[in-house]
Tab-separated table of C-alpha atoms in Angstrom:
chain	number	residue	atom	x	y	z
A	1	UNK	CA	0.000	0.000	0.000
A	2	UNK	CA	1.449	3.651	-0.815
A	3	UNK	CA	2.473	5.435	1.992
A	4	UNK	CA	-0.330	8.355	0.887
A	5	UNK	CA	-3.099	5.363	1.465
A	6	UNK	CA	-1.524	4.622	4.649
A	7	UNK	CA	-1.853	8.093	5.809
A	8	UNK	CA	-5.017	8.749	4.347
A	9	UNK	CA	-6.183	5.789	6.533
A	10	UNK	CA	-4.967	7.193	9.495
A	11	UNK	CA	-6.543	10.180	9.382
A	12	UNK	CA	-9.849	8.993	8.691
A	13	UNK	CA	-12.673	9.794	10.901
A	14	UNK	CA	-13.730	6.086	10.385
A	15	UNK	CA	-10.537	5.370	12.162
A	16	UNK	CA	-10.954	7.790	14.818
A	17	UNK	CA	-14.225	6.016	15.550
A	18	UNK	CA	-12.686	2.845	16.273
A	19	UNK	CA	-10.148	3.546	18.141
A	20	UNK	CA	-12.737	5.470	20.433
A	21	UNK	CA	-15.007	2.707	20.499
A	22	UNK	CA	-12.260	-0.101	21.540
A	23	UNK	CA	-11.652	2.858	24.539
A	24	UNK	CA	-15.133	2.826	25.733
A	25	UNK	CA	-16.006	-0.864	25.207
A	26	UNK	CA	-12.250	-1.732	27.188
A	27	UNK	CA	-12.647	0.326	29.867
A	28	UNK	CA	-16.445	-0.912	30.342
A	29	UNK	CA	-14.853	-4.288	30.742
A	30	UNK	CA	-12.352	-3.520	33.110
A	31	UNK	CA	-14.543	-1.771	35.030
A	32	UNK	CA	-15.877	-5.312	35.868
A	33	UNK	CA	-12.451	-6.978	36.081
A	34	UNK	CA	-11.055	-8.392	38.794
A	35	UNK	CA	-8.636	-5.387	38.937
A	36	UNK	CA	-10.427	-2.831	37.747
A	37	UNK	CA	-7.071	-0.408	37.116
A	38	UNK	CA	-5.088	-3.305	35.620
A	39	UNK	CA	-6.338	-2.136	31.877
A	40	UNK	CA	-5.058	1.675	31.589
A	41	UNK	CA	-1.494	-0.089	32.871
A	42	UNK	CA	-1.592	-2.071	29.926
A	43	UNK	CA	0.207	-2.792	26.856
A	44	UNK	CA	-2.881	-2.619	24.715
A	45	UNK	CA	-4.338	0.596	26.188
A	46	UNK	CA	-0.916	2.336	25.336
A	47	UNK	CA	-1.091	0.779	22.104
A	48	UNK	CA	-4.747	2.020	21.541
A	49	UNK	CA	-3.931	5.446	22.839
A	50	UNK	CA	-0.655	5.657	20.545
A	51	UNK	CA	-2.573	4.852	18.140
A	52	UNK	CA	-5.276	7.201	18.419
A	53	UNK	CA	-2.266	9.963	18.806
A	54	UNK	CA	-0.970	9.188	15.272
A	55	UNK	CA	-4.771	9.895	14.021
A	56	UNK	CA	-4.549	13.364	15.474
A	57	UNK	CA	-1.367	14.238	14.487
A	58	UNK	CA	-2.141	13.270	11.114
A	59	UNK	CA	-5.399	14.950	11.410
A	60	UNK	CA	-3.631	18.003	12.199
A	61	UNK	CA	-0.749	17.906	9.731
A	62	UNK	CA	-2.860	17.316	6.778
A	63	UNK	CA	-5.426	19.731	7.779
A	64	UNK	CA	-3.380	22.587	8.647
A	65	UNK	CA	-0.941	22.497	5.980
A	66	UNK	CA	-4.323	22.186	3.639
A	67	UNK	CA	-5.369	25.445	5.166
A	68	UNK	CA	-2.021	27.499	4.645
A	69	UNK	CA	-2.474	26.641	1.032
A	70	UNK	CA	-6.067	29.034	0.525
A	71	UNK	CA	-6.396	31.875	-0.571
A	72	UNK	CA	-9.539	32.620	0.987
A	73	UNK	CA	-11.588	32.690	3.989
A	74	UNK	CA	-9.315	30.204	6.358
A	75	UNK	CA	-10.290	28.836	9.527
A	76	UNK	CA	-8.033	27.235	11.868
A	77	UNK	CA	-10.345	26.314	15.185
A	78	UNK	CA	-10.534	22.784	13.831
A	79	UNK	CA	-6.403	22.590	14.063
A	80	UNK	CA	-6.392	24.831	17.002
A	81	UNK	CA	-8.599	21.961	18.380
A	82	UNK	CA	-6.759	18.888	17.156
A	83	UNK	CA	-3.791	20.629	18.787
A	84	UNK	CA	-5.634	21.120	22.051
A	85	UNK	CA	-6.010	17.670	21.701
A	86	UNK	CA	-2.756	16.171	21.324
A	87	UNK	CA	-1.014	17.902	24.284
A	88	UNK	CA	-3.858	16.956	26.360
A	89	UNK	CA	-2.891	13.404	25.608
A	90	UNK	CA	0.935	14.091	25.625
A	91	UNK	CA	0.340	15.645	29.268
A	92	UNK	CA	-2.368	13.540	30.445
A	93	UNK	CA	-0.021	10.667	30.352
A	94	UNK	CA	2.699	12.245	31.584
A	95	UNK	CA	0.671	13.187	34.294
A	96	UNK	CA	-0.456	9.836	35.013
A	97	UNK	CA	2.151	7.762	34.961
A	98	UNK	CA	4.295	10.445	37.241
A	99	UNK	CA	1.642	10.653	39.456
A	100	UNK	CA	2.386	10.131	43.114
A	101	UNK	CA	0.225	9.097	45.928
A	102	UNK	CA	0.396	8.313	50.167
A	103	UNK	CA	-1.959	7.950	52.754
A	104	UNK	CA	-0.945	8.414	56.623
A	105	UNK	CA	-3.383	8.063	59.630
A	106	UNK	CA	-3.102	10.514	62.430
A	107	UNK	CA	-4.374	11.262	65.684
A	108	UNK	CA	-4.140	14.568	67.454
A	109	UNK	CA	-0.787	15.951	68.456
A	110	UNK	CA	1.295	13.374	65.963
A	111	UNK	CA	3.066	14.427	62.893
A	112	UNK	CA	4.681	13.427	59.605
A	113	UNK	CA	7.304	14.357	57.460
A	114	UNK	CA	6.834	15.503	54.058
A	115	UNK	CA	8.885	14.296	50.801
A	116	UNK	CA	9.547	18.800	50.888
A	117	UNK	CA	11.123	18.444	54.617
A	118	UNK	CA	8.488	20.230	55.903
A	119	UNK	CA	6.422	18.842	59.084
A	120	UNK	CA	2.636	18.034	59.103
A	121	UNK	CA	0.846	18.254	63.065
A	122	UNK	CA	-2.725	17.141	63.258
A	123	UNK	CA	-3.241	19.903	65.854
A	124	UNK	CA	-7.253	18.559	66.300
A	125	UNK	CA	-9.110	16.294	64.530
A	126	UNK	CA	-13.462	17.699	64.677
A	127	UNK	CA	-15.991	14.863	63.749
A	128	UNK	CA	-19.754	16.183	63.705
A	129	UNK	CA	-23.085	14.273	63.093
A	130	UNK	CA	-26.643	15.297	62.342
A	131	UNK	CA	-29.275	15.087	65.197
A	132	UNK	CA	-29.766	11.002	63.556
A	133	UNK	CA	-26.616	10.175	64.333
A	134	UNK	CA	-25.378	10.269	60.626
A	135	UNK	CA	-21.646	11.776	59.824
A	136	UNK	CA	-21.851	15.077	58.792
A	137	UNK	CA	-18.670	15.931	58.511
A	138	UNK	CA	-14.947	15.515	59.985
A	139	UNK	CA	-12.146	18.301	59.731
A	140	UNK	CA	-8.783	18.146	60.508
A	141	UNK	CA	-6.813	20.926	61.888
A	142	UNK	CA	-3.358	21.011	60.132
A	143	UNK	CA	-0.239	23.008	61.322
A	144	UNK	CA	2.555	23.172	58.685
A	145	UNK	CA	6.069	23.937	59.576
A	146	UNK	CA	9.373	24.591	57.254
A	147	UNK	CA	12.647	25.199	59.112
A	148	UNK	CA	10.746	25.347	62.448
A	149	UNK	CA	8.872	28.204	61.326
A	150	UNK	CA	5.299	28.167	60.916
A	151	UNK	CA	3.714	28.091	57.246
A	152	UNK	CA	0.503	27.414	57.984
A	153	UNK	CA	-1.605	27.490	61.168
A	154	UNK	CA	-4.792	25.385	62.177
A	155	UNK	CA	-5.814	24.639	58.561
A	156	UNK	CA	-9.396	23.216	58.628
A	157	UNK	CA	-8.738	20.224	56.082
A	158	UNK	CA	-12.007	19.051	55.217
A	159	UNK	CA	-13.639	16.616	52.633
A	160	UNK	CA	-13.652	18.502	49.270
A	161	UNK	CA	-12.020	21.273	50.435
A	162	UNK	CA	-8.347	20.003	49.809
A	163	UNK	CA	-4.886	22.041	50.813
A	164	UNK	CA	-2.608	22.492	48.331
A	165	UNK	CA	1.435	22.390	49.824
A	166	UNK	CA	4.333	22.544	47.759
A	167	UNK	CA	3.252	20.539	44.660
A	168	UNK	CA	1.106	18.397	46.808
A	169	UNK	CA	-2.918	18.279	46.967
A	170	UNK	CA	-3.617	16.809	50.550
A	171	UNK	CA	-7.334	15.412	50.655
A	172	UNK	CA	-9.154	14.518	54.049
A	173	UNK	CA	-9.902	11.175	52.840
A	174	UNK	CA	-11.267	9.172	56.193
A	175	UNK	CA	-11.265	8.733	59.846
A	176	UNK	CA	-11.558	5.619	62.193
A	177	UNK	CA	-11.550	5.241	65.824
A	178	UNK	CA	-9.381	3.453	68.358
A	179	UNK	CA	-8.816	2.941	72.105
A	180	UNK	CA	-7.068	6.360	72.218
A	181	UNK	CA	-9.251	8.260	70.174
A	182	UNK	CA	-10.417	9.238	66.674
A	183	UNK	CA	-7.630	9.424	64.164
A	184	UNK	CA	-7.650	11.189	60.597
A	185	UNK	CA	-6.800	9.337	57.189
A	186	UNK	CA	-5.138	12.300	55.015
A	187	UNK	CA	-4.312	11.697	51.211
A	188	UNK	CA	-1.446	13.460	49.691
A	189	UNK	CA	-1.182	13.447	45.926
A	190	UNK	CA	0.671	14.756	43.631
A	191	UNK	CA	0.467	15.444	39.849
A	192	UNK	CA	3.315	17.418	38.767
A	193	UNK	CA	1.665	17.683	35.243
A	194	UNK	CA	-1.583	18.937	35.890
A	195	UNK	CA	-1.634	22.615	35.175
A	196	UNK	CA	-0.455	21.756	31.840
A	197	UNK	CA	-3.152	19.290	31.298
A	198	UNK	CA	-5.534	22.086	32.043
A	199	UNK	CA	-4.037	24.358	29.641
A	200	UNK	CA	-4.313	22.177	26.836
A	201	UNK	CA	-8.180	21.446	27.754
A	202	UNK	CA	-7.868	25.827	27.299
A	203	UNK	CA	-7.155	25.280	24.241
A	204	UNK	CA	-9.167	22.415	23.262
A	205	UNK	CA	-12.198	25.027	24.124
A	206	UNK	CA	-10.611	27.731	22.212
A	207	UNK	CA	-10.649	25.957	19.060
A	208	UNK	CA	-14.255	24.575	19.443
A	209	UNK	CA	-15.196	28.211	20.188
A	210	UNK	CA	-13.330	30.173	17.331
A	211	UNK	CA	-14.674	26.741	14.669
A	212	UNK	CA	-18.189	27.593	16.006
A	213	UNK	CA	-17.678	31.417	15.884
A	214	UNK	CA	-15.913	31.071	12.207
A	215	UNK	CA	-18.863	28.513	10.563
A	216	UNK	CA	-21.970	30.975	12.382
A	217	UNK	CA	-20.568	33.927	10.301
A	218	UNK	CA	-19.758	32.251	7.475
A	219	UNK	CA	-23.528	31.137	7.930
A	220	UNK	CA	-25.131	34.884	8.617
A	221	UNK	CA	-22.901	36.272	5.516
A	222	UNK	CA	-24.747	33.973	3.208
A	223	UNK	CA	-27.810	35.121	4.389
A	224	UNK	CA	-27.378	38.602	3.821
């Protein structure tokens, strides 16, 4: 097959289609697995995504190039987009696969040492309950020191409301009781990629936008 064919093929939208349907239908199935993770750590689902990469980028380089060649009217949200798109992917794995994660149970008045050097004290750890009895909510009160000074003071950790500490997202994940007392499950993550993942979605919605923007006048100037 000439190499044209072979690139026409993968920059088809039939192939596109595919690909995303293998996605969906794969991660359905793991989802049922015995280890539900164990597929987006596979060889295939790097394969797939690779795969589906190639169709972008091909997307993209045929498309763009096509536009730099009118004389006209040009539009370039659809490239803008397909750009968008590939350094989401580029980043999004990046950020997954570098993504680090801990968990540390603590009751009040113990602390932990962070990867930074910096010291974590559960200062107090506040459980409340509605008049039935059900959990409400539970806070923990988080001191932060650097170099024996204090960086922060009695922060009220609580579930969705997550503190962010020197590249780290720490999340009140649980809380359990024992003989001495409630303690306080924190989660500390980190995803050193994720602001760039965030600026490629940016620009994923700034090519949908200006494609929209570009078709609706091309659309009203027909009309008039």
């Amino acid at each position: 097959m000439p190499l044209k064919e072979i690139f026409k093929h993968l920059r088809s939208l039939n192939f596109s289609l595919i690909l995303l349907a293998l996605l969906i239908i794969l991660s359905a199935i793991s989802t049922f697995a015995a280890e539900p993770g164990a597929f987006f750590n596979s060889l295939g689902f790097f394969a797939i995504i690779i795969l589906f990469f190639i169709n972008l980028a091909s997307c993209f380089v045929y498309r763009f190039s096509r536009e730099l060649k009118k004389t006209g009217h040009r539009n370039f949200g659809p490239d803008i987009l397909h750009g968008g798109l590939i350094l989401f992917m580029v980043f999004a794995l990046l950020s997954t696969y570098n993504r680090m994660e801990g968990q540390i149970a603590l009751t009040a008045g113990q602390t932990a040492n962070m990867p930074d050097g910096s010291v974590l004290t559960l200062d107090d750890f506040e459980y409340q309950r509605y008049d039935n009895g059900r959990p409400r909510d539970w806070i923990s009160y988080l001191t932060v020191e650097n170099n024996n000074n204090i960086v922060i003071s009695r922060y009220p950790l609580r579930v969705n409301h997550p503190l962010k500490l020197n590249g780290y997202t720490l999340y009140q994940s649980s809380y359990g009781e024992m003989k001495g007392g409630m303690y306080s499950v924190i989660q500390a993550v980190r995803e050193p990629f994720w602001g760039l993942v965030l600026a490629a979605l940016i620009i994923c919605g700034a090519g949908m936008f200006i494609t929209m923007f570009v078709k609706l006048y091309r659309i009203l100037r027909r009309k008039t």
